[in-house]
């Protein structure tokens, strides 16, 4: 990864998107768990963000089988 | 992994009528988009001749420019007289400041800069498409398509910084698109430095460019992670250093006025409405652009344009913020014009290639036998996409010798101010209610307001800056900024309300009434409505002390 010629593959990108999407999903949910005093629960903007996170993770899953093709 | 080009062989002779139809349709698309460019140029020249605020907020960008030209900071404490501060970064106003030295206080040069910025942007879009595809007609159509967008049209020639930001963003991605592949180290570094300087320029023109900064570094990271991290650190040092220097020089007002005050309420309905409108206007190019981005994601290498498109679309969600609007889609429109151009050129060049993978086996292989027919159909479908786009973005004046005749021929009825037709209608909150030409009656009305300002003793509280500037009086308050601050609990209105209670202002001029509620209440208690002057489609309320 530190090489001047290293480039991300579709698999790398897929894994990054999968992990990133899931971590972001958990973080958004975490806001409500940690900040329980907040009113309104998961609002429409949060729902959109959660949907976006899941979409990123899902796209990541579909990229993983593409293997070593450069991203 | 084996790459396969789709078979596209058909006898040239059998395609001659199709080629003729293709050329005819391409010419028609070109004529229509050039027609929109003419409308745009007429609109820009009309606005440059209009001496007052056309879009709310222009006057305050003028004030920022004047302050910079005098070596003063526009990031001021709004709790004290004259209760004024800018909420935008400085670069656009700094660029415009020399015009103040040369021509005095006027709106035309700010509008000219905005207009020229869109032309540079369109040229960069065309250049990008041509560089990747070598298809000059599609390159020209892509650039013109950008200028034909309803959104670009109506905000382009304003004294606002937004399109200058988009210009810098577009230049950045075009410069950086192939930077990672440059073998010569010195040249690569120069290219990266130039591209990132444009990103920095975009960010110091308007805060919204942060999404383009993110896109650029994501792209560079995908191509070469180590280099991306090194340049990101350098970028953060330079960008952060400038930020801290301005913040120290303004005693923290820079942070308060441009960052903290910009955390506004979010209206999901507005975002949803603007996305629907964006799709209805740009769908003919948006769908090919999205398909091209998916193609790169699954069958080729991701270009900077696809990454930029994705982040710009996500960033457009911020259009639901209070004070935001359809202008927040401008970056995404620039990106979609490039991607749709690449889609069109690849289709016409018959250069789609699909590596062997599970998706090509599932989605492409079953249709390979139709490839020649699809490639031939592309000759007709591609120009039809631009023609469809031309119909979807229909906007033009409906009055006057030329435009009136064309509007009659098209059967258009005005649906906006001053005899203007805009296919966007006014169905989505946040869609700017502008685009029409100004008239002599508007100019006359503006001067009537200026005369009222000149006629009173003492300061005048005006919701737009032009009247005070032209009357030679000090500009007091930036209403929307005061409201931003007030909504965030950062504005102490005591001194301003006190002046209103004392009837210190000889005249109050209101348009949208975007002052904080307690300021509006104080005005209502102490001032009476005296006259309403209609200008540029809006009612200006003139209030005098009770």
Coordinates of C-alpha atoms in Angstrom, one line a residue:
Chain A
X1 CA 0.0 0.0 0.0
X2 CA 3.0 2.3 0.5
X3 CA 4.3 1.6 -2.9
X4 CA 4.2 4.3 -5.5
X5 CA 2.5 1.9 -7.9
X6 CA -0.1 0.5 -5.5
X7 CA -3.7 1.2 -6.6
X8 CA -7.0 0.1 -5.0
X9 CA -8.7 -2.9 -6.6
X10 CA -12.4 -3.4 -6.9
X11 CA -12.2 -5.8 -4.0
X12 CA -10.4 -3.2 -1.8
X13 CA -13.0 -0.6 -2.7
X14 CA -15.8 -3.0 -2.1
X15 CA -14.5 -3.9 1.4
X16 CA -13.9 -0.3 2.2
X17 CA -17.5 0.6 1.2
X18 CA -18.9 -2.4 3.1
X19 CA -17.1 -1.6 6.3
X20 CA -17.6 2.2 5.9
X21 CA -21.3 1.8 5.2
X22 CA -21.8 -0.4 8.2
X23 CA -19.8 1.7 10.6
X24 CA -21.6 4.8 9.5
X25 CA -25.0 3.0 9.9
X26 CA -24.0 2.0 13.5
X27 CA -22.8 5.5 14.2
X28 CA -26.1 7.1 13.2
X29 CA -28.1 4.5 15.2
X30 CA -25.6 5.2 18.0
X31 CA -26.5 8.8 18.2
X32 CA -30.0 7.9 19.4
X33 CA -28.7 5.2 21.8
X34 CA -26.1 7.5 23.4
X35 CA -28.2 10.7 23.3
X36 CA -31.4 9.1 24.7
X37 CA -32.8 12.4 25.9
X38 CA -33.3 13.6 22.3
X39 CA -36.8 14.0 21.1
X40 CA -38.3 12.5 18.0
X41 CA -36.4 9.3 17.6
X42 CA -35.0 8.6 14.1
X43 CA -36.2 11.4 11.9
X44 CA -36.7 11.4 8.2
X45 CA -33.2 12.9 7.5
X46 CA -31.7 10.1 9.7
X47 CA -33.7 7.5 7.8
X48 CA -32.3 8.8 4.6
X49 CA -28.8 8.7 5.9
X50 CA -29.3 5.1 7.2
X51 CA -30.7 4.1 3.8
X52 CA -27.6 5.7 2.1
X53 CA -25.3 3.8 4.5
X54 CA -27.0 0.5 3.7
X55 CA -26.8 1.3 -0.1
X56 CA -23.1 2.0 0.2
X57 CA -22.5 -1.3 2.1
X58 CA -24.6 -3.2 -0.5
X59 CA -22.7 -1.7 -3.4
X60 CA -19.5 -2.7 -1.6
X61 CA -20.7 -6.3 -1.4
X62 CA -21.3 -6.4 -5.1
X63 CA -17.8 -5.0 -5.9
X64 CA -15.9 -7.6 -3.8
X65 CA -16.3 -10.5 -6.4
X66 CA -14.8 -8.3 -9.0
X67 CA -11.4 -9.1 -7.5
X68 CA -8.1 -7.6 -8.6
X69 CA -9.4 -5.4 -11.4
X70 CA -8.2 -1.8 -10.6
X71 CA -10.8 0.4 -9.1
Chain B
X1 CA -9.6 -10.8 -17.2
X2 CA -10.6 -10.6 -20.9
X3 CA -12.1 -7.4 -22.2
X4 CA -14.7 -7.7 -24.9
X5 CA -15.7 -4.9 -27.2
X6 CA -19.3 -5.2 -28.2
X7 CA -19.6 -6.3 -31.9
X8 CA -21.0 -3.3 -33.9
X9 CA -20.4 -4.3 -37.5
X10 CA -23.1 -3.3 -40.0
X11 CA -22.7 -2.4 -43.6
X12 CA -21.8 1.3 -44.0
X13 CA -24.1 1.6 -47.0
X14 CA -27.1 0.3 -45.1
X15 CA -26.5 3.0 -42.5
X16 CA -26.3 6.0 -44.8
X17 CA -29.9 7.1 -44.2
X18 CA -29.4 6.6 -40.5
X19 CA -26.2 8.7 -40.6
X20 CA -28.1 11.5 -42.4
X21 CA -30.9 11.3 -39.8
X22 CA -28.2 11.3 -37.1
X23 CA -26.6 14.5 -38.5
X24 CA -30.0 16.1 -38.8
X25 CA -30.9 15.4 -35.2
X26 CA -27.5 16.4 -33.9
X27 CA -27.8 19.7 -35.8
X28 CA -31.3 20.2 -34.3
X29 CA -30.0 19.6 -30.8
X30 CA -27.1 22.0 -31.4
X31 CA -29.4 24.7 -32.7
X32 CA -31.7 24.3 -29.7
X33 CA -28.9 24.5 -27.2
X34 CA -27.3 27.5 -29.0
X35 CA -30.8 29.1 -28.8
X36 CA -30.7 28.7 -25.0
X37 CA -27.2 30.2 -25.0
X38 CA -28.6 33.2 -26.8
X39 CA -31.4 33.5 -24.2
X40 CA -28.8 33.2 -21.5
X41 CA -26.6 36.0 -23.0
X42 CA -29.6 38.3 -23.4
X43 CA -30.5 37.7 -19.8
X44 CA -27.0 38.3 -18.6
X45 CA -26.7 41.6 -20.5
X46 CA -30.1 42.6 -19.2
X47 CA -29.1 42.0 -15.6
X48 CA -25.8 43.8 -16.1
X49 CA -27.7 47.0 -17.0
X50 CA -30.0 46.7 -13.9
X51 CA -28.6 48.9 -11.1
X52 CA -30.4 47.3 -8.2
X53 CA -30.6 43.9 -6.4
X54 CA -32.1 41.4 -8.7
X55 CA -31.7 38.4 -6.5
X56 CA -31.9 38.9 -2.8
X57 CA -28.4 38.9 -1.3
X58 CA -26.5 40.4 -4.3
X59 CA -26.3 43.8 -2.6
X60 CA -24.5 42.3 0.4
X61 CA -22.0 40.6 -1.8
X62 CA -21.5 44.0 -3.3
X63 CA -20.9 45.4 0.2
X64 CA -18.4 42.6 1.0
X65 CA -16.6 43.6 -2.2
X66 CA -16.5 47.3 -1.3
X67 CA -15.2 46.4 2.2
X68 CA -12.4 44.3 0.7
X69 CA -11.6 47.1 -1.8
X70 CA -11.1 49.4 1.2
X71 CA -8.9 46.9 3.0
X72 CA -11.6 46.2 5.6
X73 CA -12.9 42.8 6.8
X74 CA -16.6 42.0 6.2
X75 CA -16.5 39.5 9.1
X76 CA -17.7 41.9 11.8
X77 CA -19.5 41.8 15.1
X78 CA -23.2 41.9 14.2
X79 CA -24.3 42.9 17.8
X80 CA -23.1 46.4 17.3
X81 CA -23.8 49.2 14.7
X82 CA -24.0 48.7 11.7
X83 CA -24.9 45.1 12.5
X84 CA -23.3 43.9 9.3
X85 CA -21.4 40.8 8.5
X86 CA -20.8 38.5 5.5
X87 CA -21.5 34.8 5.8
X88 CA -19.4 33.7 2.8
X89 CA -15.7 33.1 2.3
X90 CA -13.8 36.0 0.7
X91 CA -12.3 34.9 -2.7
X92 CA -15.1 36.0 -5.0
X93 CA -15.3 39.4 -3.4
X94 CA -11.5 39.8 -3.4
X95 CA -11.5 39.0 -7.2
X96 CA -14.2 41.6 -7.7
X97 CA -12.5 44.2 -5.5
X98 CA -10.3 45.8 -8.2
X99 CA -13.4 46.6 -10.2
X100 CA -14.5 48.9 -7.3
X101 CA -11.3 50.8 -7.6
X102 CA -11.8 51.1 -11.4
X103 CA -15.5 51.6 -11.8
X104 CA -16.9 52.4 -8.3
X105 CA -19.8 50.7 -6.7
X106 CA -21.8 48.8 -9.3
X107 CA -23.5 45.5 -9.9
X108 CA -22.5 44.9 -13.5
X109 CA -19.0 43.6 -12.9
X110 CA -20.0 41.1 -10.3
X111 CA -22.7 39.8 -12.7
X112 CA -20.1 39.8 -15.5
X113 CA -17.8 37.7 -13.4
X114 CA -20.5 35.2 -12.6
X115 CA -21.5 35.0 -16.2
X116 CA -17.8 34.5 -17.4
X117 CA -17.4 31.9 -14.7
X118 CA -20.2 29.8 -16.2
X119 CA -18.6 30.2 -19.7
X120 CA -15.3 28.9 -18.3
X121 CA -17.1 26.1 -16.6
X122 CA -18.9 25.1 -19.8
X123 CA -15.6 25.2 -21.7
X124 CA -14.0 23.0 -19.1
X125 CA -16.9 20.5 -19.4
X126 CA -16.5 20.5 -23.2
X127 CA -12.8 20.1 -22.9
X128 CA -13.1 17.2 -20.5
X129 CA -15.5 15.4 -22.8
X130 CA -13.3 16.0 -25.8
X131 CA -10.1 15.0 -24.1
X132 CA -11.7 11.6 -23.1
X133 CA -13.6 10.9 -26.2
X134 CA -12.3 13.0 -29.1
X135 CA -15.9 13.6 -30.1
X136 CA -16.1 17.4 -30.8
X137 CA -19.9 17.6 -31.3
X138 CA -20.7 15.8 -28.1
X139 CA -18.1 18.0 -26.3
X140 CA -19.8 21.1 -27.6
X141 CA -23.3 19.8 -26.7
X142 CA -22.1 18.9 -23.2
X143 CA -20.8 22.4 -22.5
X144 CA -24.0 24.0 -24.0
X145 CA -26.2 21.6 -22.0
X146 CA -24.6 23.0 -18.8
X147 CA -25.5 26.6 -19.8
X148 CA -29.0 25.5 -20.8
X149 CA -29.9 24.1 -17.4
X150 CA -32.6 26.2 -15.8
X151 CA -30.6 26.4 -12.6
X152 CA -27.4 27.5 -14.2
X153 CA -29.3 30.0 -16.4
X154 CA -30.9 31.8 -13.6
X155 CA -28.1 32.0 -11.1
X156 CA -25.2 32.4 -13.6
X157 CA -25.1 36.1 -14.2
X158 CA -25.8 37.2 -10.6
X159 CA -23.5 39.1 -8.3
X160 CA -23.2 35.9 -6.2
X161 CA -20.2 33.7 -5.6
X162 CA -21.9 30.3 -6.3
X163 CA -21.0 29.9 -9.9
X164 CA -17.4 31.0 -9.3
X165 CA -17.2 28.2 -6.8
X166 CA -18.5 25.7 -9.4
X167 CA -16.0 27.1 -12.0
X168 CA -13.1 26.4 -9.6
X169 CA -14.5 23.0 -8.7
X170 CA -14.8 22.0 -12.4
X171 CA -11.3 23.3 -13.2
X172 CA -10.0 21.3 -10.3
X173 CA -11.5 17.9 -11.4
X174 CA -10.5 18.5 -15.0
X175 CA -6.9 19.3 -14.0
X176 CA -6.7 16.3 -11.6
X177 CA -8.4 13.7 -13.8
X178 CA -5.2 12.2 -15.1
X179 CA -2.7 13.6 -12.6
X180 CA -2.0 10.1 -11.0
X181 CA -0.9 8.7 -14.4
X182 CA 1.7 11.4 -15.1
X183 CA 5.1 9.6 -15.1
X184 CA 7.2 12.7 -14.9
X185 CA 7.5 13.5 -11.2
X186 CA 7.9 17.3 -11.5
X187 CA 5.0 17.6 -13.9
X188 CA 2.8 15.4 -11.8
X189 CA 3.5 17.5 -8.7
X190 CA 2.8 20.7 -10.6
X191 CA -0.5 19.2 -11.9
X192 CA -1.5 18.0 -8.4
X193 CA -0.6 21.4 -6.9
X194 CA -2.6 23.3 -9.6
X195 CA -5.6 21.1 -9.2
X196 CA -5.6 21.3 -5.4
X197 CA -5.1 25.0 -5.6
X198 CA -8.4 25.2 -7.6
X199 CA -10.1 23.1 -4.9
X200 CA -8.8 25.5 -2.2
X201 CA -10.0 28.4 -4.3
X202 CA -13.4 26.8 -4.6
X203 CA -13.6 26.3 -0.8
X204 CA -12.6 29.9 -0.1
X205 CA -15.3 31.0 -2.6
X206 CA -18.1 29.1 -0.9
X207 CA -18.2 26.5 1.9
X208 CA -20.2 24.0 -0.2
X209 CA -17.1 23.0 -2.2
X210 CA -16.1 20.8 0.7
X211 CA -17.8 17.9 -1.2
X212 CA -15.6 18.4 -4.2
X213 CA -12.6 18.4 -1.9
X214 CA -13.8 15.1 -0.5
X215 CA -14.4 13.7 -4.0
X216 CA -10.9 14.7 -5.2
X217 CA -9.2 13.0 -2.3
X218 CA -11.3 9.9 -2.5
X219 CA -10.4 9.6 -6.2
X220 CA -6.7 10.2 -5.5
X221 CA -6.8 7.7 -2.7
X222 CA -8.3 5.1 -5.0
X223 CA -5.6 5.7 -7.6
X224 CA -2.6 5.9 -5.2
X225 CA -3.3 5.9 -1.5
X226 CA 0.2 7.0 -0.2
X227 CA 0.4 10.0 -2.5
X228 CA -3.2 11.0 -1.7
X229 CA -2.4 11.0 2.1
X230 CA 0.7 13.1 1.6
X231 CA -1.1 15.6 -0.5
X232 CA -4.1 15.6 1.9
X233 CA -1.8 16.5 4.7
X234 CA -0.2 19.4 2.7
X235 CA -3.7 20.6 1.6
X236 CA -4.9 20.5 5.2
X237 CA -1.9 22.5 6.4
X238 CA -2.3 25.2 3.7
X239 CA -6.2 25.3 3.9
X240 CA -6.2 25.1 7.7
X241 CA -3.4 27.7 8.0
X242 CA -5.4 30.2 5.9
X243 CA -8.5 29.5 7.9
X244 CA -6.7 30.0 11.3
X245 CA -5.1 33.2 10.0
X246 CA -8.4 34.7 8.9
X247 CA -10.0 33.7 12.2
X248 CA -7.3 35.3 14.3
X249 CA -7.3 38.4 12.1
X250 CA -11.1 38.8 12.6
X251 CA -11.1 38.0 16.3
X252 CA -13.1 34.8 15.8
X253 CA -15.8 36.5 13.6
X254 CA -14.7 34.3 10.6
X255 CA -15.7 31.1 12.4
X256 CA -18.9 32.6 13.9
X257 CA -20.2 34.2 10.7
X258 CA -19.2 31.7 8.1
X259 CA -19.3 28.3 9.9
X260 CA -21.3 28.5 13.1
X261 CA -24.1 30.7 11.7
X262 CA -24.5 28.5 8.7
X263 CA -25.9 25.5 10.7
X264 CA -29.5 26.1 9.7
X265 CA -32.7 24.2 9.9
X266 CA -33.2 21.4 7.4
X267 CA -36.5 20.9 5.6
X268 CA -36.8 17.5 4.1
X269 CA -39.8 18.5 1.9
X270 CA -37.7 21.1 0.2
X271 CA -34.9 18.7 -0.5
X272 CA -37.3 16.1 -1.9
X273 CA -39.1 18.7 -4.0
X274 CA -35.8 20.0 -5.5
X275 CA -34.6 16.5 -6.2
X276 CA -37.8 15.7 -8.1
X277 CA -37.5 19.0 -10.0
X278 CA -33.8 18.3 -10.8
X279 CA -34.7 15.0 -12.2
X280 CA -37.7 16.3 -14.2
X281 CA -35.4 19.0 -15.8
X282 CA -32.2 17.0 -16.3
X283 CA -33.5 13.4 -16.5
X284 CA -32.6 13.0 -20.1
X285 CA -28.9 13.5 -19.3
X286 CA -29.0 12.4 -15.7
X287 CA -29.9 8.8 -16.6
X288 CA -27.0 8.3 -19.1
X289 CA -24.7 10.0 -16.6
X290 CA -25.7 7.6 -13.8
X291 CA -25.4 4.6 -16.2
X292 CA -21.9 5.8 -17.1
X293 CA -20.9 6.0 -13.5
X294 CA -22.2 2.5 -12.9
X295 CA -20.3 1.3 -15.9
X296 CA -17.1 2.7 -14.5
X297 CA -17.8 1.2 -11.1
X298 CA -18.4 -2.3 -12.4
X299 CA -16.7 -2.6 -15.8
X300 CA -13.9 0.0 -15.9
X301 CA -11.9 2.3 -13.7
X302 CA -13.6 5.0 -11.7
X303 CA -12.8 8.4 -13.1
X304 CA -12.7 11.5 -11.0
X305 CA -15.9 12.6 -12.8
X306 CA -17.9 9.7 -11.4
X307 CA -16.7 10.2 -7.9
X308 CA -17.3 13.9 -8.2
X309 CA -20.8 13.2 -9.5
X310 CA -21.7 10.9 -6.6
X311 CA -20.5 13.3 -3.9
X312 CA -22.1 16.3 -5.6
X313 CA -25.5 14.5 -5.7
X314 CA -25.2 13.6 -2.1
X315 CA -24.1 17.1 -1.2
X316 CA -27.3 18.4 -3.0
X317 CA -29.3 17.0 -0.1
X318 CA -28.2 20.2 1.7
X319 CA -30.5 22.1 -0.6
X320 CA -33.1 21.6 2.1
X321 CA -31.3 23.9 4.5
X322 CA -33.0 27.2 5.3
X323 CA -31.6 29.7 2.8
X324 CA -30.4 27.0 0.4
X325 CA -32.1 26.2 -2.9
X326 CA -31.7 24.8 -6.4
X327 CA -28.2 26.4 -6.8
X328 CA -27.0 23.6 -4.6
X329 CA -27.4 21.3 -7.6
X330 CA -25.1 23.3 -9.8
X331 CA -22.0 21.2 -9.1
X332 CA -24.0 18.0 -9.8
X333 CA -25.2 19.5 -13.0
X334 CA -21.7 20.2 -14.2
X335 CA -20.7 16.6 -13.3
X336 CA -23.7 15.1 -15.0
X337 CA -23.0 17.1 -18.2
X338 CA -19.5 15.6 -18.3
X339 CA -20.7 12.0 -17.6
X340 CA -23.6 12.1 -20.0
X341 CA -21.2 13.5 -22.7
X342 CA -18.9 10.5 -22.0
X343 CA -21.8 8.1 -22.3
X344 CA -22.9 9.7 -25.6
X345 CA -19.5 9.8 -27.1
X346 CA -18.7 6.2 -26.1
X347 CA -21.9 5.1 -27.7
X348 CA -21.3 7.1 -30.9
X349 CA -17.6 6.0 -31.0
X350 CA -18.8 2.4 -30.4
X351 CA -16.2 1.9 -27.8
X352 CA -18.0 0.2 -25.0
X353 CA -15.9 -2.7 -23.5
X354 CA -16.9 -5.1 -20.8
X355 CA -14.4 -7.3 -18.9
X356 CA -15.5 -10.8 -18.1
X357 CA -17.1 -10.8 -14.6
X358 CA -20.2 -12.1 -13.0
X359 CA -22.1 -9.0 -13.9
X360 CA -21.2 -9.0 -17.6
X361 CA -22.2 -12.7 -17.7
X362 CA -25.5 -11.8 -16.1
X363 CA -26.3 -8.5 -17.7
X364 CA -24.3 -8.1 -20.9
X365 CA -23.7 -11.5 -22.5
X366 CA -27.4 -12.2 -23.1
X367 CA -27.6 -9.0 -25.2
X368 CA -24.3 -9.2 -27.1
X369 CA -26.1 -10.3 -30.2
X370 CA -28.1 -7.1 -30.2
X371 CA -25.0 -5.0 -30.0
X372 CA -24.9 -4.0 -33.7
X373 CA -28.5 -3.0 -33.6
X374 CA -28.0 -1.1 -30.3
X375 CA -25.0 0.7 -31.7
X376 CA -27.0 1.8 -34.8
X377 CA -29.9 2.9 -32.6
X378 CA -27.4 5.0 -30.7
X379 CA -27.1 7.2 -33.7
X380 CA -30.7 8.3 -33.2
X381 CA -31.1 7.9 -29.5
X382 CA -28.1 10.1 -28.5
X383 CA -29.2 13.2 -30.3
X384 CA -32.8 12.5 -29.1
X385 CA -31.5 12.6 -25.5
X386 CA -30.2 16.1 -26.1
X387 CA -33.4 17.1 -27.9
X388 CA -35.4 15.7 -25.0
X389 CA -33.2 17.7 -22.6
X390 CA -33.7 20.8 -24.7
X391 CA -37.5 20.4 -24.3
X392 CA -37.4 19.6 -20.6
X393 CA -35.4 22.8 -19.7
X394 CA -37.5 25.1 -21.8
X395 CA -37.2 28.7 -20.5
X396 CA -37.4 31.9 -22.3
X397 CA -38.9 35.4 -22.3
X398 CA -42.4 35.4 -23.9
X399 CA -42.4 39.1 -24.9
X400 CA -40.6 41.3 -27.4
X401 CA -40.3 41.1 -31.1
X402 CA -38.1 38.0 -31.3
X403 CA -38.9 36.1 -28.1
X404 CA -42.6 36.9 -28.4
X405 CA -42.8 35.5 -31.9
X406 CA -40.9 32.3 -30.9
X407 CA -43.1 32.0 -27.8
X408 CA -46.2 32.3 -29.9
X409 CA -44.9 29.7 -32.3
X410 CA -44.3 27.4 -29.4
X411 CA -47.6 28.2 -27.8
X412 CA -46.0 29.3 -24.5
X413 CA -47.8 31.4 -21.9
X414 CA -45.7 33.2 -19.3
X415 CA -45.7 31.5 -16.0
X416 CA -43.2 33.7 -14.1
X417 CA -42.5 37.4 -13.6
X418 CA -42.2 40.0 -16.4
X419 CA -43.4 37.7 -19.2
X420 CA -41.1 34.7 -18.7
X421 CA -41.7 31.0 -19.2
X422 CA -39.8 28.5 -17.1
X423 CA -40.6 24.8 -17.5
X424 CA -39.5 24.3 -13.8
X425 CA -42.6 26.2 -12.8
X426 CA -42.6 27.2 -9.2
X427 CA -43.6 23.8 -7.7
X428 CA -40.6 23.3 -5.4
X429 CA -39.7 25.5 -2.4
X430 CA -36.2 26.8 -2.7
X431 CA -36.4 27.1 -6.5
X432 CA -35.2 30.7 -7.1
X433 CA -38.1 32.9 -8.4
X434 CA -35.9 34.6 -11.0
X435 CA -34.8 34.2 -14.6
X436 CA -37.0 36.9 -16.1
X437 CA -35.7 40.0 -17.7
X438 CA -35.9 43.3 -15.9
X439 CA -37.9 46.2 -17.5
X440 CA -37.6 50.0 -17.6
X441 CA -40.5 50.1 -15.1
X442 CA -38.4 48.0 -12.7
X443 CA -35.5 50.4 -13.0
X444 CA -37.8 53.4 -12.5
X445 CA -39.3 51.8 -9.4
X446 CA -35.9 51.2 -8.0
X447 CA -34.9 54.9 -8.5
X448 CA -38.2 55.9 -6.8
X449 CA -37.1 53.9 -3.7
X450 CA -33.6 55.5 -3.9
X451 CA -35.2 59.0 -3.9
X452 CA -37.2 58.0 -0.8
X453 CA -34.0 57.0 0.9
X454 CA -32.2 60.2 -0.1
X455 CA -35.2 62.3 1.2
X456 CA -34.9 61.2 4.8
X457 CA -32.5 62.4 7.4
X458 CA -30.3 59.8 9.1
X459 CA -29.8 56.1 8.5
X460 CA -32.1 53.9 6.6
X461 CA -32.8 50.2 7.5
X462 CA -33.1 48.5 4.1
X463 CA -33.5 44.8 3.5
X464 CA -31.5 45.2 0.3
X465 CA -28.3 47.1 0.1
X466 CA -28.6 48.8 -3.4
X467 CA -30.9 51.6 -2.3
X468 CA -28.6 52.7 0.5
X469 CA -25.5 52.4 -1.7
X470 CA -27.0 54.4 -4.5
X471 CA -28.3 57.0 -2.1
X472 CA -24.9 57.4 -0.6
X473 CA -26.0 56.1 2.8
X474 CA -24.4 53.5 5.0
X475 CA -25.6 49.9 4.6
X476 CA -27.0 48.7 7.9
X477 CA -27.5 45.0 8.7
X478 CA -27.4 41.9 6.6
X479 CA -30.9 40.6 7.4
X480 CA -30.5 36.9 6.5
X481 CA -27.2 36.7 8.3
X482 CA -28.8 38.3 11.4
X483 CA -31.6 35.7 11.1
X484 CA -29.1 32.9 10.7
X485 CA -27.3 34.0 13.9
X486 CA -30.5 34.6 15.8
X487 CA -31.9 31.2 14.9
X488 CA -28.7 29.7 16.3
X489 CA -28.9 31.9 19.5
X490 CA -25.8 33.9 18.4
X491 CA -27.3 37.4 17.8
X492 CA -28.0 39.9 20.6
X493 CA -30.5 42.2 19.1
X494 CA -30.6 44.6 22.0
X495 CA -28.8 47.5 20.3
X496 CA -30.6 47.1 16.9
X497 CA -34.0 46.8 18.6
X498 CA -33.1 49.9 20.8
X499 CA -32.4 51.9 17.7
X500 CA -35.7 50.8 16.2
X501 CA -37.5 51.7 19.4
X502 CA -35.9 55.1 19.3
X503 CA -37.0 55.5 15.7
X504 CA -33.4 56.2 14.7
X505 CA -34.1 55.1 11.2
X506 CA -35.8 57.6 9.0
X507 CA -37.1 54.8 6.7
X508 CA -37.4 51.1 6.8
X509 CA -37.5 49.1 3.5
X510 CA -38.8 45.5 3.7
X511 CA -39.1 42.8 1.0
X512 CA -39.0 39.3 2.3
X513 CA -39.0 40.3 6.0
X514 CA -36.1 38.0 6.8
X515 CA -35.1 39.8 9.9
X516 CA -35.1 38.1 13.3
X517 CA -38.6 38.0 14.8
X518 CA -37.9 40.4 17.6
X519 CA -36.5 42.9 15.1
X520 CA -39.7 42.6 13.0
X521 CA -41.9 43.0 16.1
X522 CA -40.0 46.2 17.0
X523 CA -40.4 47.5 13.5
X524 CA -44.2 46.8 13.6
X525 CA -44.5 48.6 17.0
X526 CA -42.6 51.7 15.9
X527 CA -43.1 52.1 12.1
X528 CA -46.2 52.5 9.9
X529 CA -46.5 51.3 6.4
X530 CA -46.3 54.3 4.1
X531 CA -46.0 53.0 0.5
X532 CA -45.6 49.9 -1.5
X533 CA -43.4 50.0 -4.6
X534 CA -43.5 47.1 -7.0
X535 CA -40.1 46.2 -8.5
X536 CA -38.8 43.2 -10.3
X537 CA -41.8 41.1 -9.3
X538 CA -41.6 41.9 -5.7
X539 CA -43.4 44.3 -3.3
X540 CA -41.1 46.7 -1.4
X541 CA -42.7 48.0 1.7
X542 CA -41.6 51.4 2.8
X543 CA -42.3 52.2 6.5
X544 CA -41.9 55.5 8.3
X545 CA -41.7 56.3 12.1
X546 CA -45.1 56.4 13.8

